[in-house]
Amino acid sequence: MAFRKRNVALGGSTSNAAAAPASKPEGAPGVKPSPFTSHPVTSTGSSSLDSLLGGHGGLSLGSSLFIEESGMTDYGGALLSYYAAEGLCQGHTIHLVGMGDHWIRELPGVAAQKSSSRREQSPADEEKMKIAWRYERLGQAGERALPIRQPPGQTSIPQEEVPFCHTFDLTKRLTLPKDAKINHIQISRDAQPFDPILQSLSRSLSTSPPNTIHRLIIPSILSPGLYPPHACIPQNFLRILHNLRALLRQHHTKLTAMLTLPLELYPRSQGLVRWAELLSDGVLELTPFPHRMDAYTEAAKPNEEQPQGMVKVHKVPIDTERGEGGAGAGNSMGEDLAFTVSRRKFAIKPFSLPPMEGDQEAQAQKEGAEKPAGNAVGKLSGKDLEF
């Protein structure tokens, strides 16, 4: 009788099977597989924005997010600050274009976590929770649970894990780690203003370890205060987007990018902006409200914050040929979305106008007039069914 070793792939050598997982970013901090396609994703720093990106729970590695904003506000800059702060908390390499150290010093700090009920429990209760957790893995009807397979070289599961998405407070300032990796890239005034960005990014990607995650941040691209006038020429602007797309595809396990564009200077009706949207993996548009909504404030709940504007999702990153974008539980792609910037978070949620107060009174009067007296049940006529 012939015997063979277990856990050995048929028709393949042991050395190839052991060397295959080395190229995957499973050991990289702040990275988890997508629940839909198992592609590695990283957080943008906002949990509501993570849930909006095609249902992947984050921004897929090897993809870019293009944020457009109308008006004179800078809500897109708040998303960039969350994106950069999350990368520094996870130990990622930050590539910042056109901004100095003052932009890094203004990043929001991590909000103080409230004490959980588990810490306030007695040692006896904690022991009961541990025992219940052990039996919970057995399943129902005496079912036997499969053992958790450990990665090679790891003997136990770490007890304290870094959260995938941190909660930030805009009133606080982020304390930079001692080993923070920040690459400041200056904008050139030469004929090719975007060449230093590509050269510095390519050099850092080629010399960094395989499990290092890189985040490229370009605030207010093509803004006259940061870029020379010839930067908006299609030969220059579209060239960097083409090259950036190539770098994202080449380093699809370690690079993400986020850019912002002011629509007041470059509206979406221009072909230059439409080409930029085609070359980007995800496109969001922020439209701030021009004034406060008094009707919404009066009808809102006491603890509910007033939204500052609308969010339009023009494009989401697609990782497979089947799409797999926007499907799943909690999908809000077909609804009107609004964003709210508070001192603790940047939240995106479905938006709907509250009913008018006058209409409610008229409806109540009509229902009271048509309600039959006593317990008698009135019969509906054809006139009542007409709209």
Short mmCIF file of N, CA and C in Angstrom, two decimals, residues 2 26 61 165 178 196 204 254 279 294 302 325-326 378:
data_model
loop_
_atom_site.label_atom_id
_atom_site.label_comp_id
_atom_site.label_asym_id
_atom_site.label_seq_id
_atom_site.Cartn_x
_atom_site.Cartn_y
_atom_site.Cartn_z
N ALA A 2 0.57 2.16 -0.86
CA ALA A 2 1.37 3.38 -0.98
C ALA A 2 0.86 4.44 -0.01
N GLU A 26 -0.42 39.42 3.70
CA GLU A 26 -1.20 38.99 4.85
C GLU A 26 -0.59 39.48 6.15
N LEU A 61 -6.37 47.55 -2.14
CA LEU A 61 -4.99 47.84 -2.49
C LEU A 61 -4.83 47.81 -4.00
N CYS A 165 -9.97 50.25 11.70
CA CYS A 165 -10.31 51.65 11.45
C CYS A 165 -10.38 52.36 12.80
N LYS A 178 7.51 57.42 16.62
CA LYS A 178 8.93 57.68 16.38
C LYS A 178 9.40 57.10 15.06
N PRO A 196 8.72 64.67 -10.44
CA PRO A 196 9.25 64.31 -9.11
C PRO A 196 8.33 63.41 -8.30
N SER A 204 10.66 54.71 -3.81
CA SER A 204 10.28 54.19 -2.49
C SER A 204 9.62 52.81 -2.61
N LYS A 254 0.47 46.81 -2.32
CA LYS A 254 1.14 47.69 -1.36
C LYS A 254 0.90 49.17 -1.59
N LEU A 279 -9.70 57.47 -15.52
CA LEU A 279 -8.42 56.90 -15.11
C LEU A 279 -8.34 56.62 -13.62
N ASP A 294 -32.97 75.05 8.06
CA ASP A 294 -33.72 75.27 9.30
C ASP A 294 -34.84 74.25 9.48
N PRO A 302 -32.88 65.25 18.88
CA PRO A 302 -32.00 66.10 19.69
C PRO A 302 -30.52 65.81 19.49
N GLY A 325 -19.60 45.17 -6.98
CA GLY A 325 -19.58 46.49 -6.38
C GLY A 325 -20.96 46.91 -5.95
N GLY A 326 -21.12 47.26 -4.69
CA GLY A 326 -22.38 47.78 -4.18
C GLY A 326 -23.41 46.75 -3.82
N GLY A 378 -66.22 52.43 9.20
CA GLY A 378 -66.74 53.06 8.00
C GLY A 378 -66.37 52.29 6.75
#
